[in-house]
Every structure is written in C-alpha cells, then in structure tokens.
XYZ file of C-alpha atoms in Angstrom:
700
model
C -5.137 -0.946 -47.332
C -5.818 1.902 -49.797
C -5.625 5.355 -48.295
C -8.839 7.116 -47.418
C -10.027 9.587 -49.959
C -9.424 13.204 -49.039
C -12.529 15.061 -48.144
C -14.579 12.097 -46.938
C -16.405 12.319 -43.645
C -14.407 9.495 -42.012
C -11.091 11.114 -42.833
C -12.012 14.195 -40.847
C -12.291 12.095 -37.666
C -8.935 10.332 -37.952
C -6.168 11.449 -35.549
C -3.640 13.901 -36.918
C -0.043 14.739 -36.127
C 0.659 16.956 -33.183
C 1.529 20.642 -33.463
C 5.270 20.179 -32.867
C 5.763 17.324 -35.359
C 3.880 19.167 -38.071
C 5.790 22.367 -37.497
C 9.174 20.574 -37.534
C 8.252 18.171 -40.347
C 8.794 15.131 -38.128
C 7.094 11.757 -38.426
C 4.508 11.655 -35.650
C 3.354 8.369 -34.134
C -0.145 9.873 -33.695
C -0.230 8.258 -30.254
C -0.317 11.020 -27.676
C 1.920 12.086 -26.149
C 4.123 11.171 -29.115
C 7.796 10.095 -28.674
C 9.114 13.272 -30.293
C 7.433 15.512 -27.735
C 8.142 13.146 -24.837
C 11.885 12.994 -25.553
C 12.038 16.801 -25.680
C 9.969 17.275 -22.544
C 7.365 19.451 -24.239
C 3.585 19.313 -24.244
C 2.128 17.255 -27.069
C -0.667 19.431 -28.465
C -3.299 18.499 -31.036
C -4.864 20.632 -33.702
C -8.591 21.097 -33.707
C -10.241 18.129 -35.408
C -13.282 20.093 -36.627
C -13.221 22.081 -39.849
C -12.650 25.745 -39.441
C -15.660 28.009 -39.503
C -16.019 29.783 -42.874
C -14.701 33.298 -42.693
C -16.897 36.084 -44.027
C -15.523 37.860 -47.018
C -14.350 41.408 -46.514
C -13.398 44.094 -48.921
C -9.889 44.409 -47.469
C -7.593 41.354 -46.956
C -4.138 40.868 -45.542
C -2.062 39.911 -48.579
C 0.780 38.604 -46.332
C -1.500 36.193 -44.529
C -3.042 35.112 -47.828
C 0.393 34.336 -49.238
C 1.335 32.211 -46.237
C -1.996 30.413 -46.438
C -1.613 29.640 -50.136
C 1.972 28.442 -49.745
C 1.047 26.227 -46.828
C -1.852 24.718 -48.744
C 0.355 24.052 -51.773
C 3.009 22.433 -49.567
C 0.349 20.306 -47.947
C -1.011 19.139 -51.296
C 2.498 18.316 -52.466
C 3.105 16.174 -49.380
C -0.143 14.304 -49.963
C 0.675 13.583 -53.597
C 4.224 12.447 -52.887
C 3.225 10.473 -49.755
C 5.711 12.298 -47.553
C 3.290 13.121 -44.763
C 1.649 10.648 -42.391
C -1.305 12.967 -42.151
C -2.474 12.413 -45.740
C -5.988 11.797 -44.558
C -6.407 15.375 -43.402
C -7.806 17.638 -46.068
C -6.748 21.134 -46.834
C -10.128 22.409 -45.798
C -9.422 21.304 -42.220
C -6.602 23.768 -41.825
C -7.020 27.367 -40.833
C -4.594 30.164 -41.613
C -3.539 30.240 -37.951
C -2.743 26.526 -38.036
C -0.750 26.826 -41.239
C 1.718 29.266 -39.783
C 4.815 27.724 -38.252
C 5.778 28.665 -34.705
C 8.096 31.599 -34.351
C 11.796 31.437 -33.625
C 11.213 32.092 -29.943
C 8.971 29.062 -29.602
C 11.470 26.879 -31.452
C 14.303 28.081 -29.231
C 12.293 27.432 -26.065
C 11.362 23.915 -27.173
C 14.951 23.123 -28.143
C 16.249 24.406 -24.812
C 13.762 22.247 -22.934
C 14.706 19.223 -25.020
C 18.407 19.800 -24.352
C 17.712 20.084 -20.627
C 15.910 16.741 -20.702
C 18.766 15.175 -22.641
C 21.267 16.436 -20.078
C 19.206 15.344 -17.085
C 17.831 11.946 -18.063
C 20.016 9.115 -19.239
C 19.190 5.512 -19.980
C 20.727 2.509 -18.261
C 24.193 1.632 -19.487
C 24.704 -1.930 -20.655
C 28.339 -1.808 -19.558
C 27.400 -1.964 -15.874
C 24.345 -4.183 -16.247
C 24.378 -7.322 -14.070
C 25.031 -10.755 -15.470
C 22.048 -12.484 -16.950
C 19.775 -14.878 -15.113
C 17.712 -17.857 -16.196
C 14.446 -19.290 -14.915
C 13.579 -22.974 -14.701
C 10.697 -24.944 -13.255
C 10.905 -27.657 -10.638
C 8.570 -29.334 -8.166
C 8.232 -27.196 -5.080
C 9.259 -30.093 -2.841
C 12.629 -30.150 -4.636
C 13.302 -26.419 -4.336
C 15.584 -26.223 -1.325
C 17.215 -22.863 -2.021
C 16.222 -19.664 -3.748
C 18.757 -19.903 -6.558
C 21.309 -22.212 -8.086
C 24.302 -21.817 -10.349
C 24.036 -23.326 -13.826
C 26.776 -23.704 -16.399
C 25.978 -21.719 -19.478
C 23.922 -23.613 -22.040
C 23.507 -26.507 -19.653
C 20.868 -27.701 -17.215
C 23.360 -29.399 -14.921
C 24.095 -27.732 -11.609
C 27.840 -27.138 -11.457
C 30.387 -24.793 -9.978
C 31.968 -22.780 -12.733
C 33.468 -19.355 -13.209
C 31.316 -18.923 -16.294
C 27.941 -19.648 -14.814
C 24.471 -18.202 -14.774
C 22.272 -17.614 -11.767
C 19.130 -19.687 -11.966
C 15.862 -18.911 -10.213
C 13.642 -21.917 -9.621
C 9.909 -21.604 -10.267
C 7.309 -24.132 -9.072
C 5.639 -26.273 -11.698
C 2.630 -24.871 -13.503
C -0.018 -26.685 -11.456
C 1.668 -25.741 -8.163
C 2.110 -22.114 -9.172
C -1.501 -21.925 -10.309
C -2.725 -23.373 -6.999
C -0.709 -20.859 -4.979
C -1.653 -17.878 -7.149
C -5.349 -18.744 -7.010
C -5.264 -18.948 -3.209
C -3.656 -15.508 -3.101
C -6.165 -13.981 -5.511
C -9.176 -15.441 -3.689
C -8.117 -15.147 -0.036
C -5.318 -12.616 0.367
C -5.329 -9.915 -2.297
C -8.066 -7.937 -0.553
C -5.598 -7.050 2.218
C -3.542 -4.922 -0.181
C -5.352 -4.711 -3.464
C -2.656 -3.278 -5.711
C -3.245 -5.712 -8.551
C -5.915 -6.487 -11.116
C -7.005 -10.103 -10.779
C -7.709 -10.833 -14.481
C -4.403 -9.207 -15.476
C -2.413 -11.257 -12.951
C -3.991 -14.497 -14.143
C -3.160 -13.637 -17.755
C 0.398 -12.646 -16.837
C 1.001 -15.910 -14.986
C -0.312 -17.917 -17.958
C 1.989 -16.102 -20.382
C 4.891 -16.491 -17.992
C 4.598 -20.281 -17.737
C 3.952 -20.545 -21.455
C 7.251 -18.764 -22.083
C 9.027 -21.078 -19.640
C 7.534 -24.126 -21.349
C 8.741 -22.903 -24.755
C 12.235 -22.192 -23.431
C 11.873 -18.444 -23.803
C 13.116 -15.853 -21.313
C 10.172 -14.274 -19.452
C 10.190 -10.770 -18.058
C 12.135 -10.807 -14.732
C 9.626 -8.350 -13.225
C 6.821 -10.819 -13.927
C 8.807 -13.584 -12.227
C 9.423 -11.307 -9.234
C 5.676 -10.689 -8.955
C 5.025 -14.445 -9.060
C 7.674 -15.147 -6.397
C 6.272 -12.453 -4.099
C 2.762 -13.905 -4.443
C 4.052 -17.429 -3.710
C 5.945 -16.223 -0.618
C 2.849 -14.412 0.687
C 0.637 -17.445 0.057
C 2.993 -19.899 1.729
C 3.282 -17.606 4.747
C -0.496 -17.874 5.247
C -0.756 -21.595 4.389
C -2.706 -23.622 6.939
C -3.673 -27.255 7.494
C -7.058 -26.493 5.932
C -5.491 -25.751 2.560
C -5.162 -28.522 -0.028
C -1.869 -30.365 0.281
C -2.219 -32.509 -2.833
C -0.026 -30.251 -4.911
C 2.416 -29.272 -2.187
C 2.790 -32.503 -0.193
C 4.734 -30.575 2.431
C 4.612 -30.534 6.196
C 3.975 -27.336 8.120
C 7.692 -26.905 8.793
C 8.531 -27.479 5.143
C 5.978 -24.884 4.073
C 7.498 -22.432 6.545
C 10.986 -23.027 5.173
C 9.742 -22.596 1.595
C 8.263 -19.243 2.596
C 11.741 -17.966 3.373
C 13.142 -19.586 0.218
C 10.742 -17.745 -2.083
C 10.937 -14.529 -0.081
C 14.718 -14.472 -0.524
C 14.291 -15.294 -4.206
C 11.877 -12.381 -4.638
C 14.264 -9.993 -2.877
C 17.220 -11.181 -4.985
C 15.309 -10.895 -8.236
C 14.021 -7.427 -7.371
C 17.605 -6.356 -6.773
C 18.610 -7.793 -10.135
C 15.638 -6.244 -11.922
C 16.374 -2.760 -10.559
C 19.910 -2.982 -11.958
C 19.093 -4.675 -15.250
C 16.195 -2.681 -16.671
C 13.870 0.237 -16.214
C 11.132 0.020 -13.598
C 7.856 -1.623 -14.519
C 4.480 -1.646 -12.811
C 4.869 -5.358 -12.015
C 8.154 -4.659 -10.240
C 6.512 -2.043 -8.028
C 3.658 -4.434 -7.260
C 6.170 -7.156 -6.374
C 7.955 -4.812 -3.959
C 4.687 -3.999 -2.195
C 3.691 -7.650 -1.758
C 7.201 -8.639 -0.684
C 7.307 -5.791 1.834
C 4.110 -7.062 3.464
C 5.683 -10.476 4.087
C 8.843 -8.845 5.455
C 6.751 -6.683 7.781
C 4.874 -9.685 9.139
C 8.142 -11.484 9.835
C 10.228 -8.698 11.348
C 8.061 -5.590 11.759
C 8.838 -2.166 10.315
C 12.503 -2.934 9.896
C 15.058 -1.134 7.751
C 14.495 -3.795 5.108
C 10.771 -3.068 5.058
C 11.278 0.698 4.903
C 13.753 0.274 2.053
C 11.258 -1.768 0.043
C 8.515 0.833 0.497
C 10.752 3.798 -0.338
C 12.173 2.012 -3.381
C 8.644 1.230 -4.522
C 7.744 4.931 -4.217
C 10.798 5.826 -6.285
C 9.832 3.258 -8.910
C 6.287 4.613 -9.002
C 7.679 8.080 -9.677
C 9.858 6.676 -12.460
C 6.636 5.412 -14.009
C 5.146 8.884 -13.459
C 2.323 7.484 -11.405
C 2.442 10.622 -9.270
C 1.228 12.628 -12.288
C -1.017 9.974 -13.747
C -3.976 12.299 -14.202
C -2.039 15.295 -15.471
C -3.152 16.172 -19.001
C -3.475 19.095 -21.349
C -7.181 18.697 -21.820
C -7.003 16.663 -25.038
C -9.510 13.918 -25.715
C -6.756 11.388 -26.389
C -5.122 11.973 -23.006
C -8.480 11.787 -21.257
C -9.136 8.435 -22.901
C -5.684 7.205 -21.846
C -6.545 7.928 -18.201
C -9.535 5.582 -18.465
C -7.515 2.472 -19.259
C -7.169 -0.578 -17.030
C -3.459 0.129 -16.594
C -4.160 3.673 -15.398
C -6.658 2.420 -12.818
C -4.186 -0.151 -11.488
C -1.596 2.610 -11.316
C -3.918 4.632 -9.095
C -4.313 1.684 -6.744
C -0.549 1.209 -6.531
C 0.159 4.900 -6.017
C -2.445 5.444 -3.317
C -1.368 2.334 -1.419
C 2.195 3.660 -1.293
C 1.075 7.184 -0.406
C -1.143 5.929 2.418
C 1.647 3.743 3.805
C 4.050 6.693 3.615
C 1.676 8.899 5.580
C 0.827 6.229 8.162
C 4.515 5.570 8.858
C 5.007 9.261 9.644
C 2.739 8.733 12.653
C 4.887 6.070 14.320
C 8.212 6.011 16.096
C 11.302 5.280 14.031
C 13.528 6.993 11.461
C 10.503 8.151 9.447
C 8.617 9.644 12.399
C 7.291 13.119 11.691
C 8.219 13.013 7.996
C 6.734 11.666 4.818
C 8.016 11.391 1.272
C 4.965 12.242 -0.831
C 3.496 15.719 -0.456
C -0.120 16.062 -1.616
C 0.745 19.197 -3.598
C 3.388 17.274 -5.552
C 1.071 14.692 -7.068
C -1.892 14.717 -9.388
C -3.613 11.351 -9.128
C -7.294 10.655 -8.718
C -8.484 8.222 -6.079
C -9.096 4.666 -7.331
C -12.604 4.150 -8.594
C -15.040 2.082 -6.583
C -15.301 -0.805 -9.030
C -14.870 -4.585 -9.047
C -12.024 -6.123 -11.010
C -14.503 -8.145 -13.031
C -15.972 -4.863 -14.328
C -12.562 -3.380 -15.127
C -11.716 -4.861 -18.517
C -10.129 -3.467 -21.699
C -12.660 -1.969 -24.044
C -15.357 -1.881 -21.394
C -16.681 1.422 -20.109
C -15.653 2.089 -16.508
C -18.764 2.721 -14.445
C -17.937 3.751 -10.886
C -20.166 2.502 -8.095
C -21.399 4.689 -5.217
C -19.341 4.591 -2.025
C -21.985 2.566 -0.172
C -21.758 -0.243 -2.741
C -19.245 -2.942 -1.650
C -16.497 -3.599 -4.212
C -12.931 -4.866 -4.406
C -11.691 -1.309 -3.818
C -13.958 -0.264 -0.929
C -11.346 -1.056 1.724
C -8.602 0.704 -0.235
C -10.622 3.917 -0.268
C -11.265 3.772 3.498
C -7.622 2.984 4.238
C -6.622 5.990 2.140
C -8.785 8.285 4.249
C -7.174 6.943 7.429
C -3.765 7.728 5.916
C -4.887 11.296 5.253
C -5.889 11.665 8.909
C -2.431 10.453 9.953
C -0.776 12.935 7.589
C -2.836 15.808 8.987
C -1.719 14.827 12.481
C 1.907 14.747 11.367
C 1.562 18.204 9.812
C 0.356 19.585 13.162
C 3.055 17.885 15.250
C 6.260 19.872 15.901
C 9.177 17.832 14.571
C 12.161 19.299 16.409
C 10.434 21.025 19.301
C 10.554 19.633 22.832
C 7.013 20.858 23.370
C 4.321 18.188 23.247
C 1.578 18.145 20.678
C -1.010 20.754 21.517
C -3.928 19.034 23.244
C -6.404 20.973 21.147
C -4.775 19.462 18.059
C -5.228 16.016 19.583
C -8.902 16.678 20.161
C -9.295 18.082 16.645
C -7.712 14.984 15.108
C -9.873 12.790 17.326
C -12.942 14.622 16.014
C -11.847 13.952 12.430
C -11.386 10.295 13.296
C -14.875 10.116 14.793
C -16.336 11.741 11.680
C -14.413 9.244 9.583
C -15.823 6.316 11.597
C -19.370 7.653 11.409
C -18.954 7.866 7.646
C -18.176 4.168 7.236
C -20.369 2.472 4.650
C -22.911 0.192 6.330
C -21.038 -2.970 5.342
C -17.895 -1.808 7.214
C -19.683 -1.250 10.506
C -19.487 -3.977 13.132
C -23.231 -4.537 12.794
C -23.071 -4.344 9.017
C -24.748 -7.660 8.296
C -23.610 -11.081 7.159
C -21.901 -12.084 3.947
C -25.224 -13.388 2.648
C -26.747 -9.941 3.174
C -23.924 -8.291 1.244
C -24.146 -10.716 -1.678
C -27.695 -9.503 -2.196
C -26.231 -6.073 -2.903
C -23.251 -7.278 -4.939
C -23.311 -10.935 -6.066
C -19.577 -10.747 -6.853
C -18.539 -9.855 -3.302
C -16.113 -12.219 -1.549
C -15.622 -13.142 2.136
C -12.741 -10.694 2.132
C -15.181 -7.849 2.741
C -15.891 -9.307 6.210
C -12.162 -9.523 7.006
C -11.741 -5.923 5.895
C -14.588 -4.849 8.184
C -12.868 -6.101 11.333
C -9.406 -4.978 10.270
C -10.636 -1.467 9.486
C -12.400 -1.088 12.834
C -9.397 -2.423 14.762
C -6.945 -0.163 12.936
C -9.053 2.947 13.386
C -9.673 2.467 17.108
C -6.036 1.495 17.684
C -5.220 4.867 16.117
C -7.467 6.557 18.685
C -5.633 4.703 21.484
C -2.267 5.883 20.198
C -3.532 9.434 19.851
C -4.699 9.734 23.480
C -2.371 7.340 25.304
C 0.268 9.973 26.175
C -2.454 11.812 28.170
C -3.885 8.675 29.775
C -2.015 9.037 33.074
C -2.490 12.801 33.266
C -6.219 12.292 33.374
C -5.948 10.788 36.878
C -4.795 14.104 38.364
C -5.904 16.743 35.866
C -9.577 16.790 34.847
C -8.590 18.474 31.601
C -7.175 15.179 30.338
C -9.787 12.851 31.822
C -11.390 12.676 28.388
C -8.318 10.881 27.010
C -8.740 8.013 29.457
C -12.370 7.551 28.427
C -11.474 7.651 24.728
C -8.704 5.081 25.191
C -10.925 2.698 27.138
C -13.774 2.970 24.659
C -11.456 2.443 21.698
C -9.754 -0.530 23.381
C -13.123 -2.134 24.074
C -14.073 -1.733 20.418
C -10.867 -3.489 19.356
C -11.663 -6.446 21.628
C -15.300 -6.497 20.513
C -14.183 -6.561 16.905
C -11.916 -9.516 17.645
C -14.648 -11.445 19.444
C -17.074 -10.897 16.573
C -14.405 -11.959 14.091
C -13.984 -15.270 15.945
C -17.593 -16.170 15.163
C -17.150 -15.833 11.402
C -16.575 -18.907 9.243
C -13.847 -17.469 7.051
C -10.703 -19.201 5.841
C -8.599 -16.177 6.813
C -9.494 -16.514 10.502
C -6.620 -18.874 11.501
C -4.133 -16.523 9.837
C -5.121 -13.243 11.419
C -2.414 -13.299 14.096
C 0.299 -14.003 11.554
C -0.286 -10.466 10.373
C 1.642 -7.811 12.257
C -1.276 -5.392 12.055
C -3.632 -7.719 13.958
C -1.202 -8.274 16.846
C -0.416 -4.560 16.974
C -4.076 -3.554 17.356
C -4.661 -6.200 20.013
C -1.649 -5.094 22.042
C -2.687 -1.449 21.877
C -5.938 -2.455 23.586
C -4.106 -4.555 26.200
C -1.757 -1.671 27.008
C -4.777 0.520 27.772
C -6.349 -2.114 30.057
C -3.063 -2.866 31.849
C -2.351 0.816 32.462
C -5.884 1.314 33.678
C -5.800 -1.436 36.327
C -2.296 -0.426 37.446
C -2.881 3.316 37.546
C -6.545 3.761 38.487
C -6.743 1.354 41.430
C -9.449 3.484 43.049
C -11.282 4.309 39.862
C -14.365 2.217 40.594
C -15.617 -0.945 38.897
C -12.233 -2.471 39.590
C -13.267 -6.089 39.104
C -14.968 -5.354 35.797
C -11.877 -3.554 34.512
C -9.697 -6.482 35.583
C -11.972 -8.861 33.684
C -11.494 -6.706 30.589
C -7.738 -6.994 30.949
C -7.978 -10.764 31.474
C -10.224 -11.175 28.427
C -7.854 -9.208 26.213
C -4.865 -11.188 27.451
C -6.694 -14.444 26.747
C -6.873 -13.467 23.064
C -3.142 -12.841 23.088
C -2.709 -16.260 24.687
C -4.485 -17.782 21.671
C -2.432 -15.675 19.283
C 0.880 -16.998 20.585
C 0.213 -20.293 18.813
C 0.652 -18.463 15.496
C 2.927 -15.635 16.594
C 6.132 -15.863 18.588
C 5.772 -12.127 19.181
C 2.486 -12.656 21.010
C 3.982 -15.182 23.443
C 6.837 -12.896 24.439
C 4.559 -9.887 24.851
C 2.136 -11.871 26.962
C 4.885 -12.568 29.479
C 5.797 -8.873 29.459
C 2.241 -7.836 30.276
C 2.076 -10.342 33.131
C 5.376 -9.180 34.596
C 4.091 -5.602 34.662
C 0.877 -6.652 36.396
C 2.745 -8.663 39.029
C 5.290 -5.927 39.520
C 2.545 -3.528 40.596
C 0.837 -6.055 42.870
C -2.388 -6.171 40.900
C -4.481 -9.317 41.222
C -6.681 -10.312 38.283
C -9.195 -13.116 38.619
C -9.167 -15.499 35.691
C -5.428 -15.522 35.066
C -3.039 -18.142 36.345
C 0.657 -18.566 35.870
C 2.131 -21.900 34.893
C 5.738 -20.778 34.901
C 8.018 -18.126 33.431
C 9.203 -20.284 30.591
C 5.778 -21.372 29.376
C 3.988 -18.098 29.897
C 0.594 -17.567 31.499
C -2.409 -19.699 30.717
C -6.068 -18.762 30.863
C -8.909 -20.927 32.081
C -12.153 -19.013 32.700
C -13.801 -22.074 34.253
C -11.103 -22.373 36.891
C -10.302 -18.820 38.029
C -7.220 -18.082 40.010
C -5.614 -15.015 41.524
C -2.428 -13.488 40.251
C -0.327 -11.292 42.491
C 3.276 -10.557 43.283
C 3.668 -13.357 45.790
C 5.760 -16.190 44.498
C 6.128 -14.667 41.090
C 9.875 -15.027 41.135
C 10.349 -11.396 40.132
C 12.564 -9.324 42.369
C 11.739 -5.712 43.113
C 15.351 -4.953 42.280
C 15.291 -6.839 38.995
C 17.960 -5.075 36.893
C 15.923 -5.643 33.758
C 13.319 -3.251 35.061
C 15.558 -0.199 35.189
C 15.706 0.799 31.530
C 14.722 4.248 30.343
C 11.177 5.006 29.283
C 12.332 5.658 25.734
C 12.909 1.923 25.298
C 9.190 1.440 24.870
C 8.595 4.602 22.926
C 11.152 3.590 20.310
C 9.164 0.477 19.488
C 6.316 2.404 17.935
C 3.499 1.630 20.356
C 3.590 5.030 22.072
C 4.686 8.507 21.111
C 5.461 10.170 24.453
C 7.328 13.457 24.477
C 9.846 13.800 27.272
C 7.759 16.541 28.859
C 4.762 14.205 29.042
C 6.424 11.681 31.231
C 8.472 14.124 33.284
C 5.178 15.803 34.182
C 3.683 12.478 35.126
C 6.711 11.658 37.282
C 6.406 14.971 39.124
C 2.705 14.342 39.701
C 3.219 10.948 41.224
C 6.114 12.110 43.385
C 3.815 14.775 44.797
C 1.536 12.402 46.652
C 0.136 9.614 44.461
C 1.045 5.952 44.710
C 4.297 5.552 42.819
C 4.154 3.729 39.499
C 7.423 2.379 38.139
C 7.017 3.707 34.604
C 10.488 2.561 33.595
C 9.553 -0.984 34.505
C 6.197 -0.696 32.812
C 7.477 0.438 29.447
C 10.535 -1.762 29.471
C 8.457 -4.842 30.157
C 6.224 -4.076 27.178
C 9.169 -4.512 24.849
C 7.563 -4.752 21.430
C 10.305 -4.719 18.888
C 8.241 -6.473 16.278
C 4.975 -4.768 17.052
C 5.384 -1.739 14.891
C 2.378 -1.094 12.681
C 2.115 -3.610 9.879
C 1.872 -2.065 6.427
C -0.087 -5.070 5.278
C -3.248 -3.376 6.539
C-alpha cells in the first residue's frame, strides 16, 4: 500500500514510535509496550499524538534551542525521504522542541543499567535440558486403557524401543466434543476460569491440527485432558452413553486415566516451554478433580501453588498496571485480559481460603493484596465478551456467568482478614472480639447477597426473565454459596461452642453455630427439590460433604454436651435429619459412609438416644427409616468403653481441617468439665470424627 501523505488528517492519528525507540534510533513495533522497552525493563512511553500548540513569537529567542530544533527537523525529513524511519507518517509539525531533544546521558545510563539488570536476572529456557518430545494421537475412548503409550519414532505401532516417543491418547472428535460440551454447560460455573467461546474455538483448532497430522500446543491438550477428567468424574447414568458406551466402572477408571494424563502433560509442559494461560487453567481444573478425590492433599496444594507461580510468570498479578496511555488502557479491555482476571482472582481466593484451614498453609497465604494490581472480573456473560465488542458491565444484582465468582472472592477476602488477625506463632487463642468482628463482616456479606443468591431468590424461570441467557448453574451456585458461608460461621465459632455451656460470655457462639448449621441443612433440603442435572453429583464434590459434616458436628456436639439444654427431642431430630442426608451421600462418596459411622460411634459412646436412627451393623453403617423409628443407645453397640481407638489426642481431629482449636481452648474446657460437669470424652469425640478427606474443597 502507498504510504500516507505527510500532513493529512489521518496520518496525525496513526500510532507513533515510543520515546525510547525514537531516542535510540531503534525500530519500534508500535505495539505497546514494545519489545525493545520490555526486554530492557523500562516503561514504554508515547509522545503526544496531538499537534503542539503554536508558540507566540517573542522578540528574544534561545538560539541553542532553535539550532537543536532545526537539526532535529532536518534529520526527521531525511529519514522520511530515505525511508529509514517507521514513523514516516508523522509530520514535522507534530513535533515540539521538547520532543526533538534526545534524553540526557543520565537517562540513557539509567535505562541501560535497568536493561542489564533484566538481562542478568531473567533467562529463557535452555533447549539442552528440555524434555524429550511427545506426540498426540486420537483413539476411541473405549480403547484408551492407559494415559500414555510408547511409540517408535515415525511409526504408529506401539513398541518397546530405546528411541521412542511418549504418546498421549486423545478421544475421537465426537467423543471429545460431547465431553467438552457437558463440561461447558453443566460444570464450568463451579470454577469459571475459562471463556466458553474461546474454549470451543481452541478445541476445534486442536482436533483440526490432529486431523492434519500437525503438532498441537501441549498446553491446549492439557486443558482438554483436564476438562475430560472433570467431566468423567461427574458422569452419571442420566448422561448420554451413545458416544462413550462405557459402564459406570469403566467411566470411573477412565477418570483416573485422563487425570494422570493431564498431570503428566502439565509436568512436561512446565519443563518444555514457557507458561501459558491455558496451562494455568488446566492446573486449576485438574486440581479440583484431585481435591474431590483425595482432599487438600500435598498434590492439590502443589497444583494450586504452581498455578499461582505460572500466573505471576504471565504477569497476571499486575494485569491492570499501566502508565496511563490510551494503548495500554485498550489492552486491558481485551477478552484475554478479562479471562486473566478470572484466573487470577480464583487463585487468590483459593490461597486466602486455604490460610483459614488446618494444614501446612494454615495462617499464611502467598498473595498479598498490596503486591498485586488486578481489577475484579466484570459482571458479564461470556456471550457478551467477544473480540471487537464493547465490554458493558452489568450491575451486581444482574445474574451473569461471573456473579458467583465475585461472591466467592468476597468470602476469600473475609477469610484473609481473619487470618491477618490470628496470631500465627502465639499460644494465645484468637481474641473473641476478633471472632465477633469477623462474624459481623460475614453477616453483612450475607445480607448483601443479590436476590438470586438468597435461598428464597426465586425459580430458574423467574431468573430467565431478568437474563434470558442464564443457565441452571445459577441455582447450584445459590445453594453452594449459602452452604459455604454458613459452614464458615460454624468453623469460626465452634472452638467456643463448649465454653458457652459454662460461661455466658460465649453462649452466643452456640446460638450462631446452631443457626448456621440449620441453614446448611435447609439449603440441602431445598436443593433436593430442584430438577437440575447437577443434583446427583453434589456429594462427589468435597465442598458439599464438608459443609454437611460441619453442620452434623454442631448437632452432635449439641446433643452430647447440652443434655439439659431444653427441647432435647427437637435437637435430636435435627441431628437425625442431618445424618440421614449423609446416609444418602454415602452412595456417591466413600468418605460420607466412613464419617457416618464415626458420628454414630460418638453418639453411642456418650449414651445419647436419638429417635429415628437404627443400626444395622458396624460393617454396613447406620440406616435411616423415618417411618419406622427406633432408639439408638450404648446398649449392644459392640463398642467398649475401653476401646483403644478412642484414646487419641484431640489434635487428631484438628489436623483434618474441620476445627481450629488452640490448645488453650480445650485445656480450659477440660478444666471446666473436671470441676463439676458431666465428663465428655473429647479425645474420643474428635478421634471418631476422623475426616482426612474432608478438608475444604477448592472446587467451590
């Protein structure tokens, strides 16, 4: 195309080179920040795009400045004529004398020093220690028995050879599409760190590359494998089996196959290339499956921390840092930037929530709010977040794909504030006033829920009248959010639950715990009445079982500890009702079955009879039949008062993440009960509620 004529109106609006490139006579990409400034670690600054204001003539002029101005203008004209400058479209009239002057020696020296520091500190990946290459091939999912295979180079035959390539097997296009669509429609709202249109496009390009025999991006394959593993984990008999043709056991085994494949490929990707946004997304989705299978294990924590590191490599923690230029402001309005905000805030929230629970990360978090500059994700549907389309944020009371993410983020901030006020290395317990202050913030947070997230927030049909694009996921999010928030209130006050029986100062904690536990059960009962495809899967999620068990702990402690607290039969019915939900959950969760037996052993140990619960044997666990009530007590339970399994330390339960008792809490309780109250075997109580896998699920 012919160059624009100098002096035309359109040429004045074209982008120009940055200050540094023009001063050093470097070729500028005119995409800001440009590579020259980025590699040197300096700010990429633009010149003013408007013509300089005409200067009034004066009788006295600075001949030195005039000389520099004339020379600069002549040099500029020479560059335009000879075609040496990329900025030929900029006219001489657009430059001012101040812009024509080159930076001084001090500025050059400072910029060079900063560039050298960057060069010394940041190095690229060395190809000499890169892992061996991998290949990707498609195969029917019914034929994929293992995560990977070994292929001879340049051959499709599976052989054992010293010179071989690791092959990752991908389901056929139709199968992959079926699994991805189920995830996008029924599961992504649980951790919305993706952009639905972008994922669909990525999966299409990925399979197109596989069909043409080209090597796709390993990070894209890792994202696909993580989505497949998550989908298979939640697969039920209601889902179409035409494409899979697998039994329930075969689907379960394939879940582990693709989970291992995702973990292996993420390990390869981290060693083979720089981090990408898709790799971070894949780590988040994979971590959620790991958490549901084994709780907040070391593997889960490693995935989250590695994802945070990868996000920092992508500079997501400074996504909205700019120098005030229009170009940088426009860059922050892209689809990629908005997805980056979702990813970053999911990781930050998870980091802060984990600081609230027992384990290696207790009392600490990785991301400090003063060390990040990222705006909250905008309240907008994915369908309205498209390239070239203006981003119009919806009000907070308008239901969108990001509404739950924003509420979850606020809950994470409340957890971080609690961690900041909790002494890390002190033996003193958390100040009770701090507990009450955090409880007040939680209540304010709950009262600020948008109407559609309240338990009486209306049906899905009502919400579609507000937003026709809303999905049933908004209903799932409603019940999850209420359960999580009130389970947080239980955890906050549970260490003071027993103290309230002897010290009126802490009586408020018992009332808060009971009210919060009742809300958790109410939320579950309302959820059961919804006709949503996610309903059969809710107890496969670690977060659901965790919230339910927090409520049961409160009810069990209440009937064991407050035997003379009034309304005894009603409180026992509450405990029985909560346990009946756990009885249902054990069909989908092996964790639930084991915990149910633990709760029953505690109840029998303390000679508490609860109408509506019967015991069919230790091995099978308790069964519940409201139409045929029975009485449960210690007689004939087969549990000896001297059972050696009941003598473990109280810390056994605390380490599992369901309680956060300081040693002084429970020593005070022990002294209280030894001074006249009926003795409660706290060691037995907390040992029996062994909840190794019940740590808080990051999925929610």
